[in-house]
C-alpha positions as semicolon CSV with decimal commas, in nm:
position;residue;x (nm);y (nm);z (nm)
1;M;0,000;0,000;0,000
2;N;0,283;0,243;0,085
3;N;0,467;0,143;-0,233
4;W;0,255;0,363;-0,460
5;K;0,331;0,671;-0,244
6;V;0,704;0,619;-0,281
7;W;0,677;0,580;-0,657
8;T;0,449;0,884;-0,686
9;A;0,692;1,096;-0,483
10;F;0,985;0,967;-0,689
11;M;0,809;1,046;-1,020
12;L;0,701;1,389;-0,896
13;V;1,057;1,481;-0,795
14;F;1,188;1,350;-1,127
15;L;0,932;1,547;-1,330
16;L;0,992;1,867;-1,133
17;G;1,367;1,830;-1,183
18;A;1,321;1,778;-1,556
19;A;1,091;2,080;-1,579
20;C;1,342;2,298;-1,393
21;G;1,620;2,177;-1,621
22;V;1,423;2,252;-1,938
23;L;1,317;2,594;-1,811
24;G;1,667;2,682;-1,694
25;S;1,823;2,569;-2,021
26;G;1,571;2,769;-2,221
27;I;1,643;3,086;-2,026
28;F;2,019;3,031;-2,053
29;V;2,007;2,974;-2,430
30;E;1,782;3,275;-2,481
31;Q;2,022;3,499;-2,288
32;R;2,319;3,369;-2,486
33;I;2,140;3,440;-2,815
34;V;2,055;3,795;-2,706
35;K;2,415;3,851;-2,596
36;F;2,546;3,712;-2,927
37;K;2,314;3,936;-3,129
38;N;2,436;4,239;-2,935
39;L;2,802;4,157;-3,011
40;K;2,764;4,248;-3,380
41;G;2,919;4,585;-3,440
42;T;3,077;4,626;-3,097
43;G;3,432;4,645;-3,224
44;L;3,646;4,953;-3,260
45;G;3,443;5,232;-3,413
46;G;3,125;5,168;-3,225
47;G;2,810;4,985;-3,296
48;K;2,484;4,898;-3,131
49;Q;2,631;4,870;-2,784
50;F;2,820;5,199;-2,812
51;L;2,508;5,383;-2,928
52;H;2,301;5,217;-2,657
53;K;2,544;5,336;-2,389
54;I;2,530;5,690;-2,523
55;E;2,153;5,681;-2,536
56;T;2,106;5,540;-2,184
57;Q;2,393;5,705;-1,998
58;V;2,441;6,039;-2,173
59;K;2,069;6,077;-2,261
60;P;2,093;6,327;-2,549
61;D;1,777;6,474;-2,703
62;E;1,626;6,322;-3,020
63;E;1,798;6,562;-3,263
64;S;2,140;6,514;-3,104
65;M;2,096;6,138;-3,108
66;R;2,025;6,143;-3,484
67;E;2,345;6,343;-3,538
68;I;2,541;6,107;-3,312
69;R;2,416;5,806;-3,514
70;R;2,525;5,979;-3,838
71;I;2,872;6,055;-3,695
72;V;2,917;5,697;-3,571
73;A;2,810;5,558;-3,910
74;V;3,060;5,778;-4,098
75;N;3,343;5,690;-3,860
76;R;3,257;5,320;-3,877
77;Q;3,301;5,332;-4,256
78;Q;3,636;5,507;-4,217
79;I;3,755;5,248;-3,967
80;R;3,651;4,965;-4,197
81;G;3,851;5,126;-4,477
82;V;4,162;5,154;-4,259
83;R;4,113;4,799;-4,135
84;G;4,111;4,674;-4,495
85;K;4,434;4,857;-4,574
86;A;4,593;4,730;-4,255
87;A;4,491;4,374;-4,345
88;E;4,671;4,403;-4,679
89;E;4,985;4,535;-4,510
90;I;4,969;4,256;-4,253
91;L;4,943;4,002;-4,536
92;Q;5,253;4,149;-4,703
93;I;5,451;4,132;-4,377
94;F;5,321;3,781;-4,320
95;T;5,437;3,672;-4,668
96;T;5,785;3,821;-4,613
97;T;5,811;3,645;-4,277
98;E;5,706;3,317;-4,434
99;Q;5,974;3,348;-4,704
100;E;6,246;3,430;-4,453
101;I;6,154;3,135;-4,230
102;T;6,132;2,895;-4,525
103;T;6,495;2,965;-4,620
104;L;6,608;2,845;-4,276
105;L;6,426;2,510;-4,287
106;T;6,519;2,172;-4,427
107;P;6,302;2,036;-4,714
108;E;6,092;1,813;-4,484
109;Q;6,051;2,099;-4,237
110;Q;5,944;2,321;-4,526
111;V;5,666;2,076;-4,613
112;R;5,533;2,081;-4,255
113;F;5,570;2,459;-4,241
114;A;5,382;2,492;-4,570
115;K;5,089;2,297;-4,423
116;I;5,078;2,528;-4,124
117;M;5,095;2,834;-4,346
118;K;4,818;2,698;-4,569
119;R;4,586;2,669;-4,268
120;I;4,676;3,020;-4,151
121;R;4,614;3,164;-4,498
122;K;4,275;2,990;-4,515
123;R;4,179;3,143;-4,182
124;F;4,301;3,484;-4,298
125;E;4,096;3,459;-4,620
126;R;3,789;3,354;-4,423
127;I;3,826;3,657;-4,196
128;K;3,877;3,880;-4,498
129;L;3,560;3,741;-4,657
130;L;3,358;3,799;-4,340
131;R;3,481;4,156;-4,318
132;S;3,392;4,220;-4,682
133;L;3,040;4,092;-4,614
134;Q;3,002;4,338;-4,326
135;K;3,056;4,637;-4,554
């Protein structure tokens, strides 16, 4: 007779634990998604987060805020242009470094080094592609 009470209590505790886990996971995932969405455009030059801080902490009037948004947008474009130029210069320096290191290596070391450099170049091209898509 007491057996059914134990099983009912066990099942109730199990179901409440599962419900808490699902609810907690849902809230955690939702917060992570919101945080990830807010990361876009937070790099050097401002973005959503920068404008949000100005709006909530400085509290300019509507007209000033429109002008601030325009200024941030213009400067963001300038920074992206400089970043592109810097990326090309970095690639040139990177290529020179690769050539200098290759001269110091044995042929089998050069093969291993070439594999490493191929992976690095792929990563660099992927970053370059992502940045070009942001423009």
